[in-house]
Amino acid sequence: MKFQLERVLLFSDAVFAIAIMLMIIEIKPPHLPEHISFIESLQIFSGKFLVIIGTILSFYLIGFFWYKHHDLMKHLVAFDAKFIRMNLSLLLAIAFIPFSTAFVFENAPSPFTLLVYNLNYILATLLNYRIYNYALHPSNNLCQSDITEDLSHLKKETLYACGVYTLVAIVAFFTPIAPAGYALFAFQEKIVKPKKK
């Protein structure tokens, strides 16, 4: 069983790694003509600024999903068909992130592109919570018996993240600076504190 669990973990890690690499590959370096001035080069390069910022943001957000997934897998001692289906659903949502990142940051800012991007993250966040909730439930016998994970804290993290994504998607209908709302993730640990043991 341990070998089979390692296969699930390795497959999942591969999907996370490929999703991150696909985003980097999407950044096409601009081709600068010969004898171009520094200012002109800077102007051409600045056209990629939003794509680079979007890639950095999505890199860290995927990294957060990878961390949570890794944290869950260390508690597993077994798995079943339902867990595999849930895991594949989560990985599918992660695999779509390079597409939604390119879609929003390689187009002119618009409410629709940000809606697609944020819906992708809302779906991934909800699927992440669902797989955690299922795997850690004692009746499913998938985790160690002495597990002490705080599911109420995970639920608060899920609600916080979904709230940020929803807020950005809504604010995008009124102002192009809506993506600044992602800065709220910097305060997540202070606002959503785990219970002291």
PDB file of C-alpha atoms in Angstrom:
ATOM      1  CA  MET A   1       0.000   0.000   0.000  1.00  0.00           C
ATOM      2  CA  LYS A   2       2.879   2.372   0.805  1.00  0.00           C
ATOM      3  CA  PHE A   3       4.247   1.930  -2.735  1.00  0.00           C
ATOM      4  CA  GLN A   4       0.825   2.664  -4.230  1.00  0.00           C
ATOM      5  CA  LEU A   5       0.491   5.789  -2.067  1.00  0.00           C
ATOM      6  CA  GLU A   6       3.896   6.945  -3.273  1.00  0.00           C
ATOM      7  CA  ARG A   7       2.718   6.493  -6.870  1.00  0.00           C
ATOM      8  CA  VAL A   8      -0.306   8.730  -6.161  1.00  0.00           C
ATOM      9  CA  LEU A   9       1.989  11.330  -4.580  1.00  0.00           C
ATOM     10  CA  LEU A  10       4.535  11.201  -7.420  1.00  0.00           C
ATOM     11  CA  PHE A  11       1.814  11.532 -10.056  1.00  0.00           C
ATOM     12  CA  SER A  12       0.281  14.479  -8.194  1.00  0.00           C
ATOM     13  CA  ASP A  13       3.662  16.179  -7.759  1.00  0.00           C
ATOM     14  CA  ALA A  14       4.290  15.770 -11.492  1.00  0.00           C
ATOM     15  CA  VAL A  15       1.031  17.549 -12.341  1.00  0.00           C
ATOM     16  CA  PHE A  16       1.862  20.438 -10.002  1.00  0.00           C
ATOM     17  CA  ALA A  17       5.380  20.714 -11.471  1.00  0.00           C
ATOM     18  CA  ILE A  18       4.145  20.609 -15.080  1.00  0.00           C
ATOM     19  CA  ALA A  19       1.483  23.247 -14.374  1.00  0.00           C
ATOM     20  CA  ILE A  20       4.167  25.588 -13.021  1.00  0.00           C
ATOM     21  CA  MET A  21       6.526  24.877 -15.925  1.00  0.00           C
ATOM     22  CA  LEU A  22       3.786  25.472 -18.504  1.00  0.00           C
ATOM     23  CA  MET A  23       3.256  28.960 -17.109  1.00  0.00           C
ATOM     24  CA  ILE A  24       6.947  29.801 -17.469  1.00  0.00           C
ATOM     25  CA  ILE A  25       6.975  28.456 -21.030  1.00  0.00           C
ATOM     26  CA  GLU A  26       4.014  30.733 -21.830  1.00  0.00           C
ATOM     27  CA  ILE A  27       6.200  33.800 -21.274  1.00  0.00           C
ATOM     28  CA  LYS A  28       7.575  34.395 -24.752  1.00  0.00           C
ATOM     29  CA  PRO A  29      10.608  36.723 -24.648  1.00  0.00           C
ATOM     30  CA  PRO A  30      10.198  39.749 -26.922  1.00  0.00           C
ATOM     31  CA  HIS A  31      12.431  39.900 -30.000  1.00  0.00           C
ATOM     32  CA  LEU A  32      14.374  43.144 -30.088  1.00  0.00           C
ATOM     33  CA  PRO A  33      15.489  44.492 -33.471  1.00  0.00           C
ATOM     34  CA  GLU A  34      19.172  45.297 -33.994  1.00  0.00           C
ATOM     35  CA  HIS A  35      20.481  48.728 -33.021  1.00  0.00           C
ATOM     36  CA  ILE A  36      17.484  49.469 -30.829  1.00  0.00           C
ATOM     37  CA  SER A  37      17.884  52.035 -28.062  1.00  0.00           C
ATOM     38  CA  PHE A  38      17.735  51.190 -24.369  1.00  0.00           C
ATOM     39  CA  ILE A  39      14.478  53.142 -23.933  1.00  0.00           C
ATOM     40  CA  GLU A  40      12.841  51.353 -26.875  1.00  0.00           C
ATOM     41  CA  SER A  41      14.022  47.988 -25.489  1.00  0.00           C
ATOM     42  CA  LEU A  42      12.548  48.873 -22.112  1.00  0.00           C
ATOM     43  CA  GLN A  43       9.235  49.837 -23.712  1.00  0.00           C
ATOM     44  CA  ILE A  44       9.021  46.536 -25.602  1.00  0.00           C
ATOM     45  CA  PHE A  45      10.023  44.540 -22.509  1.00  0.00           C
ATOM     46  CA  SER A  46       7.464  46.363 -20.355  1.00  0.00           C
ATOM     47  CA  GLY A  47       4.763  44.889 -22.601  1.00  0.00           C
ATOM     48  CA  LYS A  48       5.471  41.564 -20.857  1.00  0.00           C
ATOM     49  CA  PHE A  49       5.225  43.054 -17.369  1.00  0.00           C
ATOM     50  CA  LEU A  50       1.653  41.915 -16.640  1.00  0.00           C
ATOM     51  CA  VAL A  51       2.354  38.395 -17.933  1.00  0.00           C
ATOM     52  CA  ILE A  52       5.401  38.138 -15.659  1.00  0.00           C
ATOM     53  CA  ILE A  53       3.420  39.425 -12.645  1.00  0.00           C
ATOM     54  CA  GLY A  54       0.596  36.978 -13.423  1.00  0.00           C
ATOM     55  CA  THR A  55       3.050  34.094 -13.685  1.00  0.00           C
ATOM     56  CA  ILE A  56       4.673  34.972 -10.355  1.00  0.00           C
ATOM     57  CA  LEU A  57       1.258  35.210  -8.672  1.00  0.00           C
ATOM     58  CA  SER A  58       0.067  31.903 -10.106  1.00  0.00           C
ATOM     59  CA  PHE A  59       3.403  30.244  -9.281  1.00  0.00           C
ATOM     60  CA  TYR A  60       2.939  31.010  -5.591  1.00  0.00           C
ATOM     61  CA  LEU A  61      -0.754  30.107  -5.605  1.00  0.00           C
ATOM     62  CA  ILE A  62      -0.019  26.724  -7.219  1.00  0.00           C
ATOM     63  CA  GLY A  63       2.801  26.311  -4.716  1.00  0.00           C
ATOM     64  CA  PHE A  64       0.287  26.829  -1.920  1.00  0.00           C
ATOM     65  CA  PHE A  65      -1.964  24.100  -3.362  1.00  0.00           C
ATOM     66  CA  TRP A  66       1.067  21.801  -3.680  1.00  0.00           C
ATOM     67  CA  TYR A  67       2.018  22.471  -0.046  1.00  0.00           C
ATOM     68  CA  LYS A  68      -1.498  21.692   1.208  1.00  0.00           C
ATOM     69  CA  HIS A  69      -1.614  18.530  -0.929  1.00  0.00           C
ATOM     70  CA  HIS A  70       1.792  17.413   0.377  1.00  0.00           C
ATOM     71  CA  ASP A  71       0.639  18.136   3.936  1.00  0.00           C
ATOM     72  CA  LEU A  72      -2.411  15.904   3.421  1.00  0.00           C
ATOM     73  CA  MET A  73      -0.494  13.056   1.791  1.00  0.00           C
ATOM     74  CA  LYS A  74       1.880  12.681   4.746  1.00  0.00           C
ATOM     75  CA  HIS A  75      -1.100  11.641   6.903  1.00  0.00           C
ATOM     76  CA  LEU A  76      -2.483   9.028   4.484  1.00  0.00           C
ATOM     77  CA  VAL A  77      -2.079   5.339   5.192  1.00  0.00           C
ATOM     78  CA  ALA A  78      -4.596   4.159   2.569  1.00  0.00           C
ATOM     79  CA  PHE A  79      -6.705   5.406  -0.322  1.00  0.00           C
ATOM     80  CA  ASP A  80      -9.814   4.328  -2.182  1.00  0.00           C
ATOM     81  CA  ALA A  81     -11.456   4.924  -5.558  1.00  0.00           C
ATOM     82  CA  LYS A  82     -13.334   7.986  -4.302  1.00  0.00           C
ATOM     83  CA  PHE A  83     -10.112   9.582  -3.062  1.00  0.00           C
ATOM     84  CA  ILE A  84      -8.480   8.958  -6.455  1.00  0.00           C
ATOM     85  CA  ARG A  85     -11.429  10.602  -8.253  1.00  0.00           C
ATOM     86  CA  MET A  86     -11.261  13.602  -5.914  1.00  0.00           C
ATOM     87  CA  ASN A  87      -7.515  13.860  -6.370  1.00  0.00           C
ATOM     88  CA  LEU A  88      -7.852  13.755 -10.166  1.00  0.00           C
ATOM     89  CA  SER A  89     -10.522  16.473 -10.026  1.00  0.00           C
ATOM     90  CA  LEU A  90      -8.224  18.692  -7.980  1.00  0.00           C
ATOM     91  CA  LEU A  91      -5.313  18.049 -10.344  1.00  0.00           C
ATOM     92  CA  LEU A  92      -7.519  18.874 -13.340  1.00  0.00           C
ATOM     93  CA  ALA A  93      -8.340  22.263 -11.807  1.00  0.00           C
ATOM     94  CA  ILE A  94      -4.602  22.830 -11.202  1.00  0.00           C
ATOM     95  CA  ALA A  95      -3.772  21.793 -14.788  1.00  0.00           C
ATOM     96  CA  PHE A  96      -6.104  24.534 -16.085  1.00  0.00           C
ATOM     97  CA  ILE A  97      -4.294  27.302 -14.169  1.00  0.00           C
ATOM     98  CA  PRO A  98      -1.638  27.942 -16.880  1.00  0.00           C
ATOM     99  CA  PHE A  99      -4.481  28.461 -19.376  1.00  0.00           C
ATOM    100  CA  SER A 100      -6.479  30.805 -17.154  1.00  0.00           C
ATOM    101  CA  THR A 101      -3.283  32.694 -16.211  1.00  0.00           C
ATOM    102  CA  ALA A 102      -2.336  33.237 -19.866  1.00  0.00           C
ATOM    103  CA  PHE A 103      -5.949  34.110 -20.710  1.00  0.00           C
ATOM    104  CA  VAL A 104      -6.201  36.888 -18.132  1.00  0.00           C
ATOM    105  CA  PHE A 105      -2.701  38.360 -18.317  1.00  0.00           C
ATOM    106  CA  GLU A 106      -2.114  38.194 -22.090  1.00  0.00           C
ATOM    107  CA  ASN A 107      -5.339  40.023 -22.901  1.00  0.00           C
ATOM    108  CA  ALA A 108      -6.468  43.536 -22.159  1.00  0.00           C
ATOM    109  CA  PRO A 109      -7.812  43.699 -18.591  1.00  0.00           C
ATOM    110  CA  SER A 110     -11.478  42.796 -18.583  1.00  0.00           C
ATOM    111  CA  PRO A 111     -14.044  41.502 -16.084  1.00  0.00           C
ATOM    112  CA  PHE A 112     -14.565  38.341 -18.153  1.00  0.00           C
ATOM    113  CA  THR A 113     -10.910  37.230 -18.203  1.00  0.00           C
ATOM    114  CA  LEU A 114     -10.598  37.852 -14.449  1.00  0.00           C
ATOM    115  CA  LEU A 115     -13.831  35.957 -13.857  1.00  0.00           C
ATOM    116  CA  VAL A 116     -12.426  32.896 -15.678  1.00  0.00           C
ATOM    117  CA  TYR A 117      -9.148  33.156 -13.736  1.00  0.00           C
ATOM    118  CA  ASN A 118     -10.834  33.477 -10.343  1.00  0.00           C
ATOM    119  CA  LEU A 119     -13.401  30.752 -11.030  1.00  0.00           C
ATOM    120  CA  ASN A 120     -10.480  28.414 -11.761  1.00  0.00           C
ATOM    121  CA  TYR A 121      -8.994  29.185  -8.335  1.00  0.00           C
ATOM    122  CA  ILE A 122     -12.343  28.993  -6.530  1.00  0.00           C
ATOM    123  CA  LEU A 123     -12.918  25.536  -8.024  1.00  0.00           C
ATOM    124  CA  ALA A 124      -9.409  24.364  -7.067  1.00  0.00           C
ATOM    125  CA  THR A 125      -9.854  25.728  -3.525  1.00  0.00           C
ATOM    126  CA  LEU A 126     -13.195  23.989  -3.021  1.00  0.00           C
ATOM    127  CA  LEU A 127     -11.862  20.705  -4.426  1.00  0.00           C
ATOM    128  CA  ASN A 128      -8.851  20.977  -2.118  1.00  0.00           C
ATOM    129  CA  TYR A 129     -11.136  21.383   0.892  1.00  0.00           C
ATOM    130  CA  ARG A 130     -13.344  18.502  -0.268  1.00  0.00           C
ATOM    131  CA  ILE A 131     -10.424  16.065  -0.585  1.00  0.00           C
ATOM    132  CA  TYR A 132      -9.081  17.117   2.834  1.00  0.00           C
ATOM    133  CA  ASN A 133     -12.485  16.700   4.439  1.00  0.00           C
ATOM    134  CA  TYR A 134     -12.940  13.253   2.918  1.00  0.00           C
ATOM    135  CA  ALA A 135      -9.429  11.956   3.629  1.00  0.00           C
ATOM    136  CA  LEU A 136      -9.347  13.130   7.246  1.00  0.00           C
ATOM    137  CA  HIS A 137     -12.799  11.849   8.183  1.00  0.00           C
ATOM    138  CA  PRO A 138     -12.211   8.961  10.653  1.00  0.00           C
ATOM    139  CA  SER A 139     -14.924   6.746   9.129  1.00  0.00           C
ATOM    140  CA  ASN A 140     -13.062   6.568   5.805  1.00  0.00           C
ATOM    141  CA  ASN A 141      -9.954   4.982   7.410  1.00  0.00           C
ATOM    142  CA  LEU A 142      -7.523   6.740   5.073  1.00  0.00           C
ATOM    143  CA  CYS A 143      -5.393   8.537   7.679  1.00  0.00           C
ATOM    144  CA  GLN A 144      -3.452   7.695  10.788  1.00  0.00           C
ATOM    145  CA  SER A 145      -5.658   7.221  13.835  1.00  0.00           C
ATOM    146  CA  ASP A 146      -3.803   9.915  15.815  1.00  0.00           C
ATOM    147  CA  ILE A 147      -4.419  12.655  13.250  1.00  0.00           C
ATOM    148  CA  THR A 148      -4.934  16.086  14.832  1.00  0.00           C
ATOM    149  CA  GLU A 149      -5.547  18.264  11.758  1.00  0.00           C
ATOM    150  CA  ASP A 150      -7.834  21.197  12.470  1.00  0.00           C
ATOM    151  CA  LEU A 151     -10.524  20.995   9.787  1.00  0.00           C
ATOM    152  CA  SER A 152     -12.269  24.090  11.123  1.00  0.00           C
ATOM    153  CA  HIS A 153      -9.091  26.069  10.373  1.00  0.00           C
ATOM    154  CA  LEU A 154      -8.934  24.597   6.867  1.00  0.00           C
ATOM    155  CA  LYS A 155     -12.569  25.602   6.357  1.00  0.00           C
ATOM    156  CA  LYS A 156     -11.715  29.194   7.377  1.00  0.00           C
ATOM    157  CA  GLU A 157      -8.742  29.190   4.985  1.00  0.00           C
ATOM    158  CA  THR A 158     -11.018  27.943   2.199  1.00  0.00           C
ATOM    159  CA  LEU A 159     -13.649  30.612   2.886  1.00  0.00           C
ATOM    160  CA  TYR A 160     -10.982  33.328   3.066  1.00  0.00           C
ATOM    161  CA  ALA A 161      -9.413  32.294  -0.254  1.00  0.00           C
ATOM    162  CA  CYS A 162     -12.780  31.979  -2.008  1.00  0.00           C
ATOM    163  CA  GLY A 163     -13.724  35.376  -0.592  1.00  0.00           C
ATOM    164  CA  VAL A 164     -10.591  36.999  -2.054  1.00  0.00           C
ATOM    165  CA  TYR A 165     -11.130  35.415  -5.486  1.00  0.00           C
ATOM    166  CA  THR A 166     -14.812  36.413  -5.481  1.00  0.00           C
ATOM    167  CA  LEU A 167     -14.005  39.963  -4.377  1.00  0.00           C
ATOM    168  CA  VAL A 168     -11.430  40.430  -7.152  1.00  0.00           C
ATOM    169  CA  ALA A 169     -13.845  39.014  -9.760  1.00  0.00           C
ATOM    170  CA  ILE A 170     -16.638  41.386  -8.649  1.00  0.00           C
ATOM    171  CA  VAL A 171     -14.450  44.484  -8.272  1.00  0.00           C
ATOM    172  CA  ALA A 172     -13.095  43.860 -11.804  1.00  0.00           C
ATOM    173  CA  PHE A 173     -16.487  44.950 -13.157  1.00  0.00           C
ATOM    174  CA  PHE A 174     -15.877  48.422 -11.685  1.00  0.00           C
ATOM    175  CA  THR A 175     -12.123  49.084 -11.880  1.00  0.00           C
ATOM    176  CA  PRO A 176      -9.090  47.699 -13.747  1.00  0.00           C
ATOM    177  CA  ILE A 177      -7.009  47.694 -10.546  1.00  0.00           C
ATOM    178  CA  ALA A 178      -9.078  44.828  -9.099  1.00  0.00           C
ATOM    179  CA  PRO A 179      -6.087  42.386  -9.160  1.00  0.00           C
ATOM    180  CA  ALA A 180      -4.569  44.471  -6.352  1.00  0.00           C
ATOM    181  CA  GLY A 181      -7.052  42.571  -4.183  1.00  0.00           C
ATOM    182  CA  TYR A 182      -4.766  39.529  -4.279  1.00  0.00           C
ATOM    183  CA  ALA A 183      -2.597  41.423  -1.804  1.00  0.00           C
ATOM    184  CA  LEU A 184      -5.153  40.317   0.808  1.00  0.00           C
ATOM    185  CA  PHE A 185      -3.447  36.914   0.790  1.00  0.00           C
ATOM    186  CA  ALA A 186      -0.509  38.581   2.562  1.00  0.00           C
ATOM    187  CA  PHE A 187      -2.794  38.999   5.602  1.00  0.00           C
ATOM    188  CA  GLN A 188      -4.348  35.520   5.549  1.00  0.00           C
ATOM    189  CA  GLU A 189      -2.172  34.047   8.300  1.00  0.00           C
ATOM    190  CA  LYS A 190      -2.927  36.968  10.625  1.00  0.00           C
ATOM    191  CA  ILE A 191      -6.660  36.912   9.981  1.00  0.00           C
ATOM    192  CA  VAL A 192      -7.175  33.130   9.806  1.00  0.00           C
ATOM    193  CA  LYS A 193      -5.265  31.816  12.800  1.00  0.00           C
ATOM    194  CA  PRO A 194      -5.241  28.130  13.739  1.00  0.00           C
ATOM    195  CA  LYS A 195      -6.486  27.157  17.175  1.00  0.00           C
ATOM    196  CA  LYS A 196      -3.750  26.933  19.799  1.00  0.00           C
ATOM    197  CA  LYS A 197      -3.182  23.387  21.002  1.00  0.00           C
TER     198      LYS A 197
END
